[in-house]
Short mmCIF file of C-alpha atoms in Angstrom, two decimals:
data_model
loop_
_atom_site.label_atom_id
_atom_site.label_comp_id
_atom_site.label_asym_id
_atom_site.label_seq_id
_atom_site.Cartn_x
_atom_site.Cartn_y
_atom_site.Cartn_z
CA MET B 333 6.65 -12.45 -11.51
CA LYS B 334 10.43 -12.86 -11.12
CA ILE B 335 10.61 -9.88 -8.78
CA ILE B 336 7.78 -11.27 -6.63
CA LYS B 337 9.50 -14.67 -6.41
CA GLU B 338 12.83 -13.07 -5.42
CA LEU B 339 11.17 -10.93 -2.73
CA LYS B 340 9.47 -14.06 -1.36
CA LYS B 341 12.84 -15.89 -1.31
CA ARG B 342 14.04 -13.10 0.98
CA ASP B 343 11.12 -13.78 3.33
CA PHE B 344 9.26 -10.58 2.53
CA LYS B 345 5.48 -10.39 2.64
CA VAL B 346 4.32 -9.26 -0.82
CA ALA B 347 1.09 -7.81 -2.18
CA THR B 348 0.41 -7.00 -5.84
CA ILE B 349 -1.75 -4.59 -7.80
CA LYS B 350 -2.57 -5.07 -11.48
CA HIS B 351 -3.87 -2.05 -13.37
CA SER B 352 -5.67 -2.49 -16.68
CA HIS B 353 -7.73 -0.29 -18.98
CA HIS B 354 -9.84 -3.32 -19.83
CA LYS B 355 -12.75 -4.65 -17.78
CA MET B 356 -11.52 -7.12 -15.18
CA GLU B 357 -13.70 -9.85 -13.72
CA MET B 358 -12.83 -11.52 -10.42
CA ASP B 359 -15.44 -14.29 -10.62
CA LYS B 360 -16.90 -16.42 -13.40
CA GLU B 361 -20.28 -15.96 -14.97
CA ASN B 362 -23.22 -17.71 -13.25
CA THR B 363 -21.37 -18.26 -9.98
CA ASP B 364 -23.18 -17.13 -6.83
CA THR B 365 -20.91 -14.11 -6.35
CA TRP B 366 -21.45 -13.14 -10.00
CA LYS B 367 -25.21 -13.37 -9.47
CA HIS B 368 -24.93 -11.15 -6.39
CA LYS B 369 -23.16 -8.48 -8.44
CA GLU B 370 -25.61 -8.77 -11.32
CA ALA B 371 -28.48 -8.36 -8.84
CA GLY B 372 -27.07 -4.97 -7.86
CA SER B 373 -24.71 -5.54 -4.93
CA GLU B 374 -22.13 -2.73 -4.86
CA THR B 375 -19.60 -4.80 -2.94
CA VAL B 376 -19.31 -8.59 -3.22
CA VAL B 377 -17.07 -10.49 -0.81
CA GLY B 378 -16.21 -14.12 -1.45
CA ILE B 379 -14.82 -16.14 1.45
CA GLY B 380 -13.33 -19.63 1.19
CA ASN B 381 -9.70 -20.63 1.52
CA ARG B 382 -9.13 -17.07 0.25
CA THR B 383 -11.11 -13.84 0.53
CA PHE B 384 -11.72 -11.51 -2.40
CA PHE B 385 -13.52 -8.20 -2.76
CA ASN B 386 -15.30 -7.09 -5.93
CA ILE B 387 -16.13 -3.40 -5.60
CA ALA B 388 -18.12 -1.42 -8.18
CA LYS B 389 -15.86 1.61 -7.84
CA ASP B 390 -12.68 3.00 -9.36
CA LEU B 391 -10.34 3.53 -6.38
CA SER B 392 -7.22 5.70 -6.46
CA LEU B 393 -3.85 4.01 -6.08
CA GLU B 394 -3.25 5.67 -2.69
CA ARG B 395 -6.65 4.47 -1.44
CA ILE B 396 -5.89 0.91 -2.55
CA LEU B 397 -2.46 1.02 -0.89
CA LEU B 398 -4.02 2.19 2.37
CA LEU B 399 -6.65 -0.58 2.29
CA ILE B 400 -3.94 -3.18 1.62
CA LYS B 401 -1.95 -1.81 4.56
CA ILE B 402 -4.99 -2.04 6.85
CA ILE B 403 -5.81 -5.62 5.78
CA GLU B 404 -2.40 -7.24 5.37
CA GLU B 405 0.53 -4.88 6.08
CA PRO B 406 2.87 -6.29 3.40
CA ASP B 407 6.55 -5.42 3.25
CA PHE B 408 6.30 -4.62 -0.47
CA VAL B 409 3.51 -3.93 -2.93
CA VAL B 410 4.43 -4.78 -6.53
CA ILE B 411 2.41 -2.64 -8.93
CA GLU B 412 1.94 -3.46 -12.62
CA GLY B 413 0.65 -0.56 -14.67
CA PHE B 414 0.06 2.97 -13.30
CA LYS B 415 2.82 4.35 -15.56
CA ASN B 416 2.58 7.84 -14.05
CA TYR B 417 2.66 6.86 -10.38
CA LYS B 418 5.23 8.56 -8.16
CA TYR B 419 6.86 5.48 -6.68
CA CYS B 420 10.10 3.63 -7.30
CA LYS B 421 9.55 2.00 -10.68
CA ILE B 422 11.13 -0.37 -13.18
CA SER B 423 10.61 0.47 -16.82
CA THR B 424 10.52 -1.87 -19.79
CA SER B 425 11.11 0.94 -22.30
CA LYS B 426 13.40 4.00 -22.46
CA GLU B 427 10.36 6.02 -23.55
CA LEU B 428 8.69 5.37 -20.18
CA GLU B 429 11.60 6.48 -17.99
CA ASP B 430 11.06 9.36 -15.55
CA GLU B 431 12.48 10.73 -12.27
CA PHE B 432 11.18 7.72 -10.34
CA THR B 433 12.71 5.07 -12.63
CA ILE B 434 15.49 3.07 -10.97
CA LYS B 435 16.18 0.74 -13.89
CA THR B 436 15.08 -0.05 -17.44
CA VAL B 437 15.13 -3.78 -18.23
CA ASP B 438 14.35 -6.27 -20.95
CA ALA B 439 11.64 -8.15 -19.07
CA LEU B 440 11.66 -11.12 -21.45
CA HIS B 441 15.40 -11.81 -21.22
CA ILE B 442 16.40 -10.76 -17.70
CA ASP B 443 18.46 -13.44 -15.95
CA GLU B 444 18.55 -14.57 -12.31
CA ASN B 445 21.53 -12.43 -11.31
CA GLU B 446 19.95 -9.34 -12.86
CA VAL B 447 16.74 -10.02 -10.91
CA LYS B 448 18.70 -10.27 -7.66
CA SER B 449 20.49 -6.99 -8.41
CA LEU B 450 17.17 -5.39 -9.29
CA VAL B 451 15.57 -6.48 -6.02
CA ASP B 452 18.60 -5.10 -4.14
CA MET B 453 17.78 -1.73 -5.71
CA ILE B 454 14.09 -2.12 -4.88
CA GLU B 455 14.90 -2.72 -1.22
CA LYS B 456 16.99 0.45 -1.17
CA SER B 457 14.69 2.73 -3.16
CA SER B 458 11.15 1.76 -2.12
CA TYR B 459 9.02 3.71 0.34
CA ASP B 460 5.57 4.01 1.90
CA ILE B 461 2.43 5.77 0.62
CA ILE B 462 3.80 8.98 -0.80
CA ASP B 463 1.52 11.37 1.12
CA THR B 464 2.67 9.85 4.43
CA LEU B 465 6.37 10.56 3.87
CA THR B 466 8.00 13.01 6.28
CA THR B 467 11.61 13.99 6.93
CA ASN B 468 13.59 16.53 8.93
CA GLU B 469 16.12 16.79 6.09
CA CYS B 470 16.35 20.40 4.89
CA GLY B 471 14.84 21.05 1.47
CA TYR B 472 12.31 18.19 1.36
CA VAL B 473 8.87 19.55 2.19
CA ASP B 474 6.43 17.21 0.45
CA GLY B 475 5.98 13.51 -0.29
CA GLU B 476 6.87 13.75 -3.97
CA SER B 477 10.21 15.52 -3.41
CA ILE B 478 11.02 13.07 -0.59
CA GLY B 479 10.20 10.15 -2.90
CA LYS B 480 12.49 11.51 -5.61
CA ALA B 481 15.29 11.94 -3.07
CA ILE B 482 14.90 8.34 -1.88
CA VAL B 483 14.89 6.98 -5.45
CA SER B 484 18.04 8.97 -6.28
CA ASN B 485 19.67 7.76 -3.01
CA GLU B 486 20.05 11.31 -1.66
CA ILE B 487 18.29 10.25 1.55
CA SER B 488 17.28 6.88 2.97
CA TYR B 489 13.78 5.78 3.92
CA ALA B 490 13.06 4.90 7.54
CA PRO B 491 9.73 2.99 7.67
CA ASP B 492 9.47 3.34 11.44
CA ASP B 493 8.95 7.11 11.09
CA VAL B 494 5.23 6.67 10.31
CA ASP B 495 2.93 5.21 12.96
CA VAL B 496 -0.41 6.83 12.10
CA TYR B 497 -2.21 6.71 8.74
CA LEU B 498 -5.07 9.13 8.23
CA SER B 499 -7.68 9.14 5.48
CA ILE B 500 -10.38 11.82 5.14
CA ASN B 501 -13.10 11.33 2.52
CA GLU B 502 -11.00 8.48 1.04
CA LYS B 503 -7.98 10.76 0.57
CA VAL B 504 -4.76 9.84 2.40
CA ILE B 505 -3.61 12.80 4.49
CA GLY B 506 0.04 13.34 5.39
CA LEU B 507 0.92 13.95 9.04
CA ASN B 508 3.97 15.65 10.49
CA TYR B 509 5.87 14.19 13.45
CA PHE B 510 3.98 16.26 16.03
CA VAL B 511 0.49 15.29 14.82
CA ASN B 512 1.56 11.67 14.27
CA ASN B 513 2.79 11.33 17.84
CA PHE B 514 -0.08 13.34 19.33
CA ILE B 515 -2.76 11.16 17.73
CA LYS B 516 -0.93 7.94 18.59
CA ASN B 517 -0.26 8.80 22.24
CA SER B 518 -3.75 10.27 22.79
CA VAL B 519 -5.64 7.31 21.30
CA VAL B 520 -3.46 4.66 22.97
CA GLY B 521 -3.77 6.48 26.29
CA MET B 522 -7.57 6.55 26.11
CA LEU B 523 -7.80 2.91 25.02
CA LYS B 524 -5.84 1.82 28.07
CA SER B 525 -8.81 2.94 30.19
CA LEU B 526 -11.09 0.42 28.43
CA LYS B 527 -11.73 -3.14 29.61
CA THR B 528 -10.08 -4.82 26.63
CA LYS B 529 -9.04 -7.96 28.48
CA GLU B 530 -12.54 -9.44 28.10
CA TYR B 531 -12.00 -9.25 24.32
CA GLY B 532 -8.73 -11.16 24.63
CA ILE B 533 -6.56 -8.05 24.25
CA LYS B 534 -4.01 -7.27 26.94
CA LYS B 535 -3.04 -3.66 27.58
CA ASN B 536 0.70 -4.26 27.91
CA ASN B 537 2.04 -4.71 24.36
CA GLY B 538 -1.43 -5.82 23.26
CA PHE B 539 -2.25 -2.81 21.12
CA GLU B 540 -0.04 -3.78 18.19
CA LYS B 541 -2.38 -2.40 15.55
CA ILE B 542 -5.30 -0.02 16.13
CA GLU B 543 -7.90 0.61 13.43
CA LEU B 544 -10.26 3.54 13.97
CA ILE B 545 -12.97 4.86 11.66
CA ILE B 546 -14.91 8.01 12.57
CA ASN B 547 -18.25 8.55 10.83
CA ASN B 548 -18.51 12.34 10.80
CA LYS B 549 -21.56 12.78 8.58
CA LYS B 550 -25.25 13.11 9.31
CA ASN B 551 -27.42 10.10 8.63
CA LYS B 552 -29.57 10.34 5.51
#
């Protein structure tokens, strides 16, 4: 919670993920959304002053991160749980330290200055979805090795390097610079031929975010 509050103080947009081995309920018993789920709905969406999704499916961390990026595009995602994930992490026990651990802390007794120092480290050592990481630095050929190098401050992360995010069969696929730029330039070029103005979207600087889903399966 302290990390989230400090990130917000720095004007960052923050999302959070809580992982638990126990059953988690997003709505109370006998509410309408609860009744929808009990009736057999696979996905229940509640819309009010907030929107929540209740999906009857165990999604991978990378899939969740991609969906969060599509919906909200936060600056940081704070993840609680997922002890074996390959992202910059803060440990609460020496026994849980690994190559991606940037600091081990006493969560119950950490003070304000320590939190600020910790968030400084988070800003420096965090990075995007691991399968999307690319670099021209010699010796780093996959997302995991790039992530380790960023955490150990051997290289720095440049978030502007990734423009295109690709998912096939719910698996995030990494793209190199050539494919990233080819897809981006090709799609944007074709979209400029469409009459988007009638939808309230101007062609010049109007395509800030493009979301494209291709259904490549035969209908049942």
